[in-house]
């Protein structure tokens, strides 16, 4: 699953960069589109697991779900770099810290 995620991430990242560089899509369109594919695709894979009739199809759906998480890297995770430029690492760290607090409490 992680290999599929990495390969899809490389492909989607290159395609997204090319679409933005050639002005085929705006940055917002690419970010929203990739986030939608990531979240909706993963949800559909999990729903399809409920009716998977074999172990192979279940494993295939899980691999596909992991691969679709790569779209999220191009979508919402890259947004920190767009919004804060030189402080993306800091804002990403702070947002992850704040998001982790509910899991601890």
PDB file of N, CA and C in Angstrom:
ATOM      1  N   UNK A   1       0.800  -1.215   0.000  1.00  0.00           N
ATOM      2  CA  UNK A   1       0.000   0.000   0.000  1.00  0.00           C
ATOM      3  C   UNK A   1       0.843   1.281   0.000  1.00  0.00           C
ATOM      4  N   UNK A   2       1.920   1.271   0.749  1.00  0.00           N
ATOM      5  CA  UNK A   2       2.742   2.476   0.822  1.00  0.00           C
ATOM      6  C   UNK A   2       3.506   2.716  -0.472  1.00  0.00           C
ATOM      7  N   UNK A   3       3.881   1.654  -1.152  1.00  0.00           N
ATOM      8  CA  UNK A   3       4.531   1.811  -2.450  1.00  0.00           C
ATOM      9  C   UNK A   3       3.563   2.433  -3.450  1.00  0.00           C
ATOM     10  N   UNK A   4       2.327   1.956  -3.451  1.00  0.00           N
ATOM     11  CA  UNK A   4       1.308   2.528  -4.339  1.00  0.00           C
ATOM     12  C   UNK A   4       1.085   3.995  -4.001  1.00  0.00           C
ATOM     13  N   UNK A   5       1.037   4.317  -2.727  1.00  0.00           N
ATOM     14  CA  UNK A   5       0.847   5.704  -2.297  1.00  0.00           C
ATOM     15  C   UNK A   5       1.995   6.577  -2.787  1.00  0.00           C
ATOM     16  N   UNK A   6       3.202   6.100  -2.657  1.00  0.00           N
ATOM     17  CA  UNK A   6       4.360   6.873  -3.101  1.00  0.00           C
ATOM     18  C   UNK A   6       4.373   7.095  -4.606  1.00  0.00           C
ATOM     19  N   UNK A   7       4.078   6.049  -5.365  1.00  0.00           N
ATOM     20  CA  UNK A   7       4.077   6.172  -6.826  1.00  0.00           C
ATOM     21  C   UNK A   7       2.965   7.099  -7.311  1.00  0.00           C
ATOM     22  N   UNK A   8       1.797   6.945  -6.727  1.00  0.00           N
ATOM     23  CA  UNK A   8       0.681   7.825  -7.108  1.00  0.00           C
ATOM     24  C   UNK A   8       0.993   9.262  -6.698  1.00  0.00           C
ATOM     25  N   UNK A   9       1.613   9.436  -5.550  1.00  0.00           N
ATOM     26  CA  UNK A   9       1.972  10.778  -5.093  1.00  0.00           C
ATOM     27  C   UNK A   9       2.926  11.479  -6.056  1.00  0.00           C
ATOM     28  N   UNK A  10       3.916  10.746  -6.546  1.00  0.00           N
ATOM     29  CA  UNK A  10       4.844  11.329  -7.515  1.00  0.00           C
ATOM     30  C   UNK A  10       4.115  11.729  -8.799  1.00  0.00           C
ATOM     31  N   UNK A  11       3.271  10.840  -9.287  1.00  0.00           N
ATOM     32  CA  UNK A  11       2.545  11.116 -10.532  1.00  0.00           C
ATOM     33  C   UNK A  11       1.586  12.286 -10.377  1.00  0.00           C
ATOM     34  N   UNK A  12       0.816  12.283  -9.310  1.00  0.00           N
ATOM     35  CA  UNK A  12      -0.173  13.341  -9.098  1.00  0.00           C
ATOM     36  C   UNK A  12       0.527  14.682  -8.860  1.00  0.00           C
ATOM     37  N   UNK A  13       1.611  14.673  -8.119  1.00  0.00           N
ATOM     38  CA  UNK A  13       2.356  15.908  -7.887  1.00  0.00           C
ATOM     39  C   UNK A  13       2.880  16.512  -9.183  1.00  0.00           C
ATOM     40  N   UNK A  14       3.434  15.667 -10.041  1.00  0.00           N
ATOM     41  CA  UNK A  14       3.944  16.159 -11.330  1.00  0.00           C
ATOM     42  C   UNK A  14       2.818  16.677 -12.208  1.00  0.00           C
ATOM     43  N   UNK A  15       1.700  15.953 -12.249  1.00  0.00           N
ATOM     44  CA  UNK A  15       0.565  16.401 -13.059  1.00  0.00           C
ATOM     45  C   UNK A  15      -0.025  17.706 -12.530  1.00  0.00           C
ATOM     46  N   UNK A  16      -0.127  17.824 -11.218  1.00  0.00           N
ATOM     47  CA  UNK A  16      -0.666  19.043 -10.625  1.00  0.00           C
ATOM     48  C   UNK A  16       0.247  20.231 -10.904  1.00  0.00           C
ATOM     49  N   UNK A  17       1.553  20.034 -10.750  1.00  0.00           N
ATOM     50  CA  UNK A  17       2.498  21.113 -11.034  1.00  0.00           C
ATOM     51  C   UNK A  17       2.431  21.533 -12.495  1.00  0.00           C
ATOM     52  N   UNK A  18       2.309  20.552 -13.388  1.00  0.00           N
ATOM     53  CA  UNK A  18       2.228  20.865 -14.815  1.00  0.00           C
ATOM     54  C   UNK A  18       0.948  21.638 -15.128  1.00  0.00           C
ATOM     55  N   UNK A  19      -0.162  21.227 -14.538  1.00  0.00           N
ATOM     56  CA  UNK A  19      -1.437  21.916 -14.780  1.00  0.00           C
ATOM     57  C   UNK A  19      -1.384  23.362 -14.297  1.00  0.00           C
ATOM     58  N   UNK A  20      -0.747  23.578 -13.153  1.00  0.00           N
ATOM     59  CA  UNK A  20      -0.629  24.944 -12.628  1.00  0.00           C
ATOM     60  C   UNK A  20       0.350  25.761 -13.466  1.00  0.00           C
ATOM     61  N   UNK A  21       1.484  25.164 -13.842  1.00  0.00           N
ATOM     62  CA  UNK A  21       2.507  25.881 -14.612  1.00  0.00           C
ATOM     63  C   UNK A  21       1.988  26.279 -16.000  1.00  0.00           C
ATOM     64  N   UNK A  22       1.194  25.406 -16.622  1.00  0.00           N
ATOM     65  CA  UNK A  22       0.657  25.702 -17.955  1.00  0.00           C
ATOM     66  C   UNK A  22      -0.631  26.501 -17.893  1.00  0.00           C
ATOM     67  N   UNK A  23      -1.021  26.855 -16.692  1.00  0.00           N
ATOM     68  CA  UNK A  23      -2.245  27.627 -16.451  1.00  0.00           C
ATOM     69  C   UNK A  23      -3.495  26.922 -16.979  1.00  0.00           C
ATOM     70  N   UNK A  24      -3.447  25.589 -16.979  1.00  0.00           N
ATOM     71  CA  UNK A  24      -4.627  24.818 -17.361  1.00  0.00           C
ATOM     72  C   UNK A  24      -5.670  24.864 -16.251  1.00  0.00           C
ATOM     73  N   UNK A  25      -5.197  24.981 -15.019  1.00  0.00           N
ATOM     74  CA  UNK A  25      -6.081  25.074 -13.846  1.00  0.00           C
ATOM     75  C   UNK A  25      -5.466  26.061 -12.866  1.00  0.00           C
ATOM     76  N   UNK A  26      -6.323  26.678 -12.088  1.00  0.00           N
ATOM     77  CA  UNK A  26      -5.810  27.553 -11.032  1.00  0.00           C
ATOM     78  C   UNK A  26      -5.315  26.696  -9.868  1.00  0.00           C
ATOM     79  N   UNK A  27      -4.539  27.306  -9.012  1.00  0.00           N
ATOM     80  CA  UNK A  27      -4.037  26.592  -7.832  1.00  0.00           C
ATOM     81  C   UNK A  27      -5.203  26.100  -6.989  1.00  0.00           C
ATOM     82  N   UNK A  28      -6.227  26.943  -6.813  1.00  0.00           N
ATOM     83  CA  UNK A  28      -7.387  26.543  -6.000  1.00  0.00           C
ATOM     84  C   UNK A  28      -8.104  25.346  -6.605  1.00  0.00           C
ATOM     85  N   UNK A  29      -8.274  25.344  -7.908  1.00  0.00           N
ATOM     86  CA  UNK A  29      -8.963  24.229  -8.567  1.00  0.00           C
ATOM     87  C   UNK A  29      -8.198  22.926  -8.375  1.00  0.00           C
ATOM     88  N   UNK A  30      -6.879  22.986  -8.522  1.00  0.00           N
ATOM     89  CA  UNK A  30      -6.056  21.791  -8.327  1.00  0.00           C
ATOM     90  C   UNK A  30      -6.152  21.329  -6.882  1.00  0.00           C
ATOM     91  N   UNK A  31      -6.049  22.246  -5.925  1.00  0.00           N
ATOM     92  CA  UNK A  31      -6.104  21.863  -4.505  1.00  0.00           C
ATOM     93  C   UNK A  31      -7.464  21.258  -4.144  1.00  0.00           C
ATOM     94  N   UNK A  32      -8.556  21.932  -4.551  1.00  0.00           N
ATOM     95  CA  UNK A  32      -9.895  21.415  -4.238  1.00  0.00           C
ATOM     96  C   UNK A  32     -10.151  20.084  -4.929  1.00  0.00           C
ATOM     97  N   UNK A  33      -9.752  19.979  -6.181  1.00  0.00           N
ATOM     98  CA  UNK A  33      -9.976  18.739  -6.932  1.00  0.00           C
ATOM     99  C   UNK A  33      -9.240  17.558  -6.323  1.00  0.00           C
ATOM    100  N   UNK A  34      -7.978  17.769  -5.994  1.00  0.00           N
ATOM    101  CA  UNK A  34      -7.189  16.679  -5.406  1.00  0.00           C
ATOM    102  C   UNK A  34      -7.697  16.299  -4.018  1.00  0.00           C
ATOM    103  N   UNK A  35      -8.097  17.277  -3.238  1.00  0.00           N
ATOM    104  CA  UNK A  35      -8.659  16.971  -1.923  1.00  0.00           C
ATOM    105  C   UNK A  35      -9.950  16.165  -2.069  1.00  0.00           C
ATOM    106  N   UNK A  36     -10.785  16.557  -3.009  1.00  0.00           N
ATOM    107  CA  UNK A  36     -12.032  15.822  -3.246  1.00  0.00           C
ATOM    108  C   UNK A  36     -11.788  14.386  -3.682  1.00  0.00           C
ATOM    109  N   UNK A  37     -10.851  14.202  -4.608  1.00  0.00           N
ATOM    110  CA  UNK A  37     -10.523  12.846  -5.064  1.00  0.00           C
ATOM    111  C   UNK A  37     -10.003  12.013  -3.900  1.00  0.00           C
ATOM    112  N   UNK A  38      -9.156  12.614  -3.078  1.00  0.00           N
ATOM    113  CA  UNK A  38      -8.592  11.900  -1.942  1.00  0.00           C
ATOM    114  C   UNK A  38      -9.668  11.456  -0.954  1.00  0.00           C
ATOM    115  N   UNK A  39     -10.458  12.407  -0.492  1.00  0.00           N
ATOM    116  CA  UNK A  39     -11.431  12.087   0.556  1.00  0.00           C
ATOM    117  C   UNK A  39     -12.591  11.235   0.049  1.00  0.00           C
ATOM    118  N   UNK A  40     -13.146  11.595  -1.090  1.00  0.00           N
ATOM    119  CA  UNK A  40     -14.269  10.818  -1.621  1.00  0.00           C
ATOM    120  C   UNK A  40     -13.821   9.440  -2.094  1.00  0.00           C
ATOM    121  N   UNK A  41     -12.643   9.379  -2.705  1.00  0.00           N
ATOM    122  CA  UNK A  41     -12.127   8.089  -3.167  1.00  0.00           C
ATOM    123  C   UNK A  41     -11.892   7.115  -2.026  1.00  0.00           C
ATOM    124  N   UNK A  42     -11.294   7.616  -0.952  1.00  0.00           N
ATOM    125  CA  UNK A  42     -11.062   6.758   0.211  1.00  0.00           C
ATOM    126  C   UNK A  42     -12.381   6.297   0.833  1.00  0.00           C
ATOM    127  N   UNK A  43     -13.356   7.200   0.900  1.00  0.00           N
ATOM    128  CA  UNK A  43     -14.659   6.845   1.464  1.00  0.00           C
ATOM    129  C   UNK A  43     -15.332   5.758   0.632  1.00  0.00           C
ATOM    130  N   UNK A  44     -15.262   5.879  -0.682  1.00  0.00           N
ATOM    131  CA  UNK A  44     -15.862   4.861  -1.554  1.00  0.00           C
ATOM    132  C   UNK A  44     -15.161   3.516  -1.411  1.00  0.00           C
ATOM    133  N   UNK A  45     -13.847   3.547  -1.246  1.00  0.00           N
ATOM    134  CA  UNK A  45     -13.107   2.298  -1.050  1.00  0.00           C
ATOM    135  C   UNK A  45     -13.527   1.608   0.247  1.00  0.00           C
ATOM    136  N   UNK A  46     -13.676   2.382   1.304  1.00  0.00           N
ATOM    137  CA  UNK A  46     -14.079   1.799   2.589  1.00  0.00           C
ATOM    138  C   UNK A  46     -15.506   1.249   2.499  1.00  0.00           C
ATOM    139  N   UNK A  47     -16.390   1.964   1.831  1.00  0.00           N
ATOM    140  CA  UNK A  47     -17.757   1.459   1.644  1.00  0.00           C
ATOM    141  C   UNK A  47     -17.760   0.176   0.808  1.00  0.00           C
ATOM    142  N   UNK A  48     -16.920   0.134  -0.207  1.00  0.00           N
ATOM    143  CA  UNK A  48     -16.845  -1.059  -1.045  1.00  0.00           C
ATOM    144  C   UNK A  48     -16.289  -2.256  -0.277  1.00  0.00           C
ATOM    145  N   UNK A  49     -15.500  -2.006   0.757  1.00  0.00           N
ATOM    146  CA  UNK A  49     -14.983  -3.107   1.580  1.00  0.00           C
ATOM    147  C   UNK A  49     -16.111  -3.905   2.222  1.00  0.00           C
ATOM    148  N   UNK A  50     -17.220  -3.236   2.487  1.00  0.00           N
ATOM    149  CA  UNK A  50     -18.353  -3.915   3.133  1.00  0.00           C
ATOM    150  C   UNK A  50     -18.931  -5.012   2.250  1.00  0.00           C
ATOM    151  N   UNK A  51     -18.768  -4.873   0.954  1.00  0.00           N
ATOM    152  CA  UNK A  51     -19.337  -5.879   0.046  1.00  0.00           C
ATOM    153  C   UNK A  51     -18.258  -6.667  -0.692  1.00  0.00           C
ATOM    154  N   UNK A  52     -17.017  -6.525  -0.263  1.00  0.00           N
ATOM    155  CA  UNK A  52     -15.926  -7.277  -0.900  1.00  0.00           C
ATOM    156  C   UNK A  52     -16.159  -8.763  -0.687  1.00  0.00           C
ATOM    157  N   UNK A  53     -16.058  -9.515  -1.758  1.00  0.00           N
ATOM    158  CA  UNK A  53     -16.387 -10.941  -1.679  1.00  0.00           C
ATOM    159  C   UNK A  53     -15.164 -11.847  -1.545  1.00  0.00           C
ATOM    160  N   UNK A  54     -13.979 -11.283  -1.564  1.00  0.00           N
ATOM    161  CA  UNK A  54     -12.780 -12.099  -1.410  1.00  0.00           C
ATOM    162  C   UNK A  54     -11.690 -11.283  -0.734  1.00  0.00           C
ATOM    163  N   UNK A  55     -10.684 -11.992  -0.273  1.00  0.00           N
ATOM    164  CA  UNK A  55      -9.558 -11.306   0.359  1.00  0.00           C
ATOM    165  C   UNK A  55      -8.795 -10.461  -0.654  1.00  0.00           C
ATOM    166  N   UNK A  56      -8.691 -10.964  -1.879  1.00  0.00           N
ATOM    167  CA  UNK A  56      -7.970 -10.221  -2.913  1.00  0.00           C
ATOM    168  C   UNK A  56      -8.637  -8.882  -3.212  1.00  0.00           C
ATOM    169  N   UNK A  57      -9.950  -8.893  -3.323  1.00  0.00           N
ATOM    170  CA  UNK A  57     -10.641  -7.633  -3.611  1.00  0.00           C
ATOM    171  C   UNK A  57     -10.531  -6.684  -2.423  1.00  0.00           C
ATOM    172  N   UNK A  58     -10.563  -7.220  -1.207  1.00  0.00           N
ATOM    173  CA  UNK A  58     -10.417  -6.376  -0.017  1.00  0.00           C
ATOM    174  C   UNK A  58      -9.023  -5.749   0.031  1.00  0.00           C
ATOM    175  N   UNK A  59      -8.005  -6.536  -0.245  1.00  0.00           N
ATOM    176  CA  UNK A  59      -6.637  -6.015  -0.247  1.00  0.00           C
ATOM    177  C   UNK A  59      -6.482  -4.982  -1.367  1.00  0.00           C
ATOM    178  N   UNK A  60      -7.055  -5.254  -2.520  1.00  0.00           N
ATOM    179  CA  UNK A  60      -6.995  -4.299  -3.625  1.00  0.00           C
ATOM    180  C   UNK A  60      -7.654  -2.979  -3.269  1.00  0.00           C
ATOM    181  N   UNK A  61      -8.785  -3.039  -2.595  1.00  0.00           N
ATOM    182  CA  UNK A  61      -9.467  -1.817  -2.170  1.00  0.00           C
ATOM    183  C   UNK A  61      -8.653  -1.044  -1.145  1.00  0.00           C
ATOM    184  N   UNK A  62      -8.005  -1.750  -0.239  1.00  0.00           N
ATOM    185  CA  UNK A  62      -7.164  -1.069   0.745  1.00  0.00           C
ATOM    186  C   UNK A  62      -5.948  -0.416   0.088  1.00  0.00           C
ATOM    187  N   UNK A  63      -5.360  -1.102  -0.890  1.00  0.00           N
ATOM    188  CA  UNK A  63      -4.227  -0.521  -1.613  1.00  0.00           C
ATOM    189  C   UNK A  63      -4.684   0.727  -2.364  1.00  0.00           C
ATOM    190  N   UNK A  64      -5.847   0.638  -3.001  1.00  0.00           N
ATOM    191  CA  UNK A  64      -6.387   1.794  -3.716  1.00  0.00           C
ATOM    192  C   UNK A  64      -6.668   2.953  -2.761  1.00  0.00           C
ATOM    193  N   UNK A  65      -7.217   2.650  -1.588  1.00  0.00           N
ATOM    194  CA  UNK A  65      -7.491   3.692  -0.603  1.00  0.00           C
ATOM    195  C   UNK A  65      -6.197   4.374  -0.162  1.00  0.00           C
ATOM    196  N   UNK A  66      -5.146   3.596   0.082  1.00  0.00           N
ATOM    197  CA  UNK A  66      -3.857   4.179   0.452  1.00  0.00           C
ATOM    198  C   UNK A  66      -3.308   5.032  -0.689  1.00  0.00           C
ATOM    199  N   UNK A  67      -3.430   4.541  -1.918  1.00  0.00           N
ATOM    200  CA  UNK A  67      -2.928   5.291  -3.068  1.00  0.00           C
ATOM    201  C   UNK A  67      -3.655   6.622  -3.202  1.00  0.00           C
ATOM    202  N   UNK A  68      -4.940   6.640  -2.899  1.00  0.00           N
ATOM    203  CA  UNK A  68      -5.716   7.870  -3.024  1.00  0.00           C
ATOM    204  C   UNK A  68      -5.360   8.903  -1.956  1.00  0.00           C
ATOM    205  N   UNK A  69      -4.740   8.470  -0.866  1.00  0.00           N
ATOM    206  CA  UNK A  69      -4.305   9.453   0.136  1.00  0.00           C
ATOM    207  C   UNK A  69      -3.245  10.384  -0.426  1.00  0.00           C
ATOM    208  N   UNK A  70      -2.549   9.942  -1.464  1.00  0.00           N
ATOM    209  CA  UNK A  70      -1.523  10.785  -2.079  1.00  0.00           C
ATOM    210  C   UNK A  70      -2.129  12.048  -2.680  1.00  0.00           C
ATOM    211  N   UNK A  71      -3.380  11.969  -3.120  1.00  0.00           N
ATOM    212  CA  UNK A  71      -4.044  13.154  -3.651  1.00  0.00           C
ATOM    213  C   UNK A  71      -4.190  14.224  -2.558  1.00  0.00           C
ATOM    214  N   UNK A  72      -4.311  13.786  -1.313  1.00  0.00           N
ATOM    215  CA  UNK A  72      -4.417  14.729  -0.202  1.00  0.00           C
ATOM    216  C   UNK A  72      -3.148  15.537  -0.003  1.00  0.00           C
ATOM    217  N   UNK A  73      -2.006  14.941  -0.318  1.00  0.00           N
ATOM    218  CA  UNK A  73      -0.744  15.675  -0.207  1.00  0.00           C
ATOM    219  C   UNK A  73      -0.697  16.835  -1.193  1.00  0.00           C
ATOM    220  N   UNK A  74      -1.252  16.603  -2.372  1.00  0.00           N
ATOM    221  CA  UNK A  74      -1.304  17.663  -3.384  1.00  0.00           C
ATOM    222  C   UNK A  74      -2.417  18.650  -3.049  1.00  0.00           C
ATOM    223  N   UNK A  75      -3.444  18.178  -2.355  1.00  0.00           N
ATOM    224  CA  UNK A  75      -4.586  19.021  -2.020  1.00  0.00           C
ATOM    225  C   UNK A  75      -4.347  19.857  -0.785  1.00  0.00           C
ATOM    226  N   UNK A  76      -4.919  19.434   0.323  1.00  0.00           N
ATOM    227  CA  UNK A  76      -4.912  20.284   1.516  1.00  0.00           C
ATOM    228  C   UNK A  76      -3.558  20.392   2.189  1.00  0.00           C
ATOM    229  N   UNK A  77      -2.707  19.384   2.093  1.00  0.00           N
ATOM    230  CA  UNK A  77      -1.422  19.463   2.790  1.00  0.00           C
ATOM    231  C   UNK A  77      -0.478  20.470   2.148  1.00  0.00           C
ATOM    232  N   UNK A  78      -0.566  20.634   0.846  1.00  0.00           N
ATOM    233  CA  UNK A  78       0.294  21.601   0.165  1.00  0.00           C
ATOM    234  C   UNK A  78      -0.182  23.033   0.379  1.00  0.00           C
ATOM    235  N   UNK A  79      -1.366  23.186   0.922  1.00  0.00           N
ATOM    236  CA  UNK A  79      -1.934  24.514   1.116  1.00  0.00           C
ATOM    237  C   UNK A  79      -1.088  25.370   2.062  1.00  0.00           C
ATOM    238  N   UNK A  80      -0.408  24.747   2.994  1.00  0.00           N
ATOM    239  CA  UNK A  80       0.460  25.504   3.914  1.00  0.00           C
ATOM    240  C   UNK A  80       1.516  26.273   3.128  1.00  0.00           C
ATOM    241  N   UNK A  81       2.087  25.650   2.128  1.00  0.00           N
ATOM    242  CA  UNK A  81       3.114  26.319   1.320  1.00  0.00           C
ATOM    243  C   UNK A  81       2.523  27.466   0.515  1.00  0.00           C
ATOM    244  N   UNK A  82       1.287  27.316   0.051  1.00  0.00           N
ATOM    245  CA  UNK A  82       0.652  28.381  -0.726  1.00  0.00           C
ATOM    246  C   UNK A  82       0.316  29.587   0.135  1.00  0.00           C
ATOM    247  N   UNK A  83      -0.145  29.331   1.336  1.00  0.00           N
ATOM    248  CA  UNK A  83      -0.653  30.408   2.181  1.00  0.00           C
ATOM    249  C   UNK A  83       0.471  31.123   2.927  1.00  0.00           C
ATOM    250  N   UNK A  84       1.422  30.384   3.462  1.00  0.00           N
ATOM    251  CA  UNK A  84       2.405  31.003   4.351  1.00  0.00           C
ATOM    252  C   UNK A  84       3.812  31.099   3.785  1.00  0.00           C
ATOM    253  N   UNK A  85       4.029  30.607   2.595  1.00  0.00           N
ATOM    254  CA  UNK A  85       5.333  30.662   1.904  1.00  0.00           C
ATOM    255  C   UNK A  85       6.479  30.199   2.791  1.00  0.00           C
ATOM    256  N   UNK A  86       7.256  31.099   3.353  1.00  0.00           N
ATOM    257  CA  UNK A  86       8.458  30.747   4.096  1.00  0.00           C
ATOM    258  C   UNK A  86       8.217  30.124   5.460  1.00  0.00           C
ATOM    259  N   UNK A  87       6.978  30.146   5.941  1.00  0.00           N
ATOM    260  CA  UNK A  87       6.673  29.621   7.272  1.00  0.00           C
ATOM    261  C   UNK A  87       5.837  28.343   7.213  1.00  0.00           C
ATOM    262  N   UNK A  88       5.840  27.667   6.077  1.00  0.00           N
ATOM    263  CA  UNK A  88       4.991  26.494   5.897  1.00  0.00           C
ATOM    264  C   UNK A  88       5.305  25.391   6.912  1.00  0.00           C
ATOM    265  N   UNK A  89       6.569  25.152   7.175  1.00  0.00           N
ATOM    266  CA  UNK A  89       6.944  24.120   8.145  1.00  0.00           C
ATOM    267  C   UNK A  89       6.409  24.421   9.534  1.00  0.00           C
ATOM    268  N   UNK A  90       6.524  25.669   9.931  1.00  0.00           N
ATOM    269  CA  UNK A  90       6.043  26.081  11.249  1.00  0.00           C
ATOM    270  C   UNK A  90       4.522  25.945  11.347  1.00  0.00           C
ATOM    271  N   UNK A  91       3.798  26.461  10.338  1.00  0.00           N
ATOM    272  CA  UNK A  91       2.334  26.393  10.402  1.00  0.00           C
ATOM    273  C   UNK A  91       1.838  24.949  10.320  1.00  0.00           C
ATOM    274  N   UNK A  92       2.535  24.118   9.546  1.00  0.00           N
ATOM    275  CA  UNK A  92       2.147  22.707   9.475  1.00  0.00           C
ATOM    276  C   UNK A  92       2.357  22.033  10.832  1.00  0.00           C
ATOM    277  N   UNK A  93       3.470  22.328  11.482  1.00  0.00           N
ATOM    278  CA  UNK A  93       3.745  21.742  12.798  1.00  0.00           C
ATOM    279  C   UNK A  93       2.716  22.189  13.831  1.00  0.00           C
ATOM    280  N   UNK A  94       2.374  23.470  13.827  1.00  0.00           N
ATOM    281  CA  UNK A  94       1.399  23.980  14.788  1.00  0.00           C
ATOM    282  C   UNK A  94       0.028  23.357  14.532  1.00  0.00           C
ATOM    283  N   UNK A  95      -0.387  23.285  13.276  1.00  0.00           N
ATOM    284  CA  UNK A  95      -1.710  22.714  12.985  1.00  0.00           C
ATOM    285  C   UNK A  95      -1.763  21.233  13.339  1.00  0.00           C
ATOM    286  N   UNK A  96      -0.682  20.492  13.106  1.00  0.00           N
ATOM    287  CA  UNK A  96      -0.663  19.079  13.500  1.00  0.00           C
ATOM    288  C   UNK A  96      -0.698  18.922  15.013  1.00  0.00           C
ATOM    289  N   UNK A  97      -0.008  19.789  15.721  1.00  0.00           N
ATOM    290  CA  UNK A  97      -0.016  19.738  17.181  1.00  0.00           C
ATOM    291  C   UNK A  97      -1.418  20.000  17.715  1.00  0.00           C
ATOM    292  N   UNK A  98      -2.071  21.032  17.198  1.00  0.00           N
ATOM    293  CA  UNK A  98      -3.424  21.369  17.641  1.00  0.00           C
ATOM    294  C   UNK A  98      -4.398  20.238  17.289  1.00  0.00           C
ATOM    295  N   UNK A  99      -4.225  19.619  16.121  1.00  0.00           N
ATOM    296  CA  UNK A  99      -5.104  18.529  15.716  1.00  0.00           C
ATOM    297  C   UNK A  99      -4.892  17.265  16.548  1.00  0.00           C
ATOM    298  N   UNK A 100      -3.726  17.114  17.156  1.00  0.00           N
ATOM    299  CA  UNK A 100      -3.424  15.934  17.955  1.00  0.00           C
ATOM    300  C   UNK A 100      -4.012  16.029  19.355  1.00  0.00           C
ATOM    301  N   UNK A 101      -4.209  17.230  19.847  1.00  0.00           N
ATOM    302  CA  UNK A 101      -4.682  17.431  21.227  1.00  0.00           C
ATOM    303  C   UNK A 101      -5.978  16.678  21.508  1.00  0.00           C
ATOM    304  N   UNK A 102      -7.016  16.725  20.648  1.00  0.00           N
ATOM    305  CA  UNK A 102      -8.231  15.975  20.953  1.00  0.00           C
ATOM    306  C   UNK A 102      -8.010  14.462  21.078  1.00  0.00           C
ATOM    307  N   UNK A 103      -7.022  13.944  20.355  1.00  0.00           N
ATOM    308  CA  UNK A 103      -6.737  12.515  20.461  1.00  0.00           C
ATOM    309  C   UNK A 103      -6.097  12.125  21.771  1.00  0.00           C
ATOM    310  N   UNK A 104      -5.450  13.065  22.412  1.00  0.00           N
ATOM    311  CA  UNK A 104      -4.799  12.800  23.684  1.00  0.00           C
ATOM    312  C   UNK A 104      -5.789  12.917  24.838  1.00  0.00           C
ATOM    313  N   UNK A 105      -6.673  13.885  24.739  1.00  0.00           N
ATOM    314  CA  UNK A 105      -7.612  14.157  25.844  1.00  0.00           C
ATOM    315  C   UNK A 105      -8.722  13.140  25.919  1.00  0.00           C
TER     316      UNK A 105
END
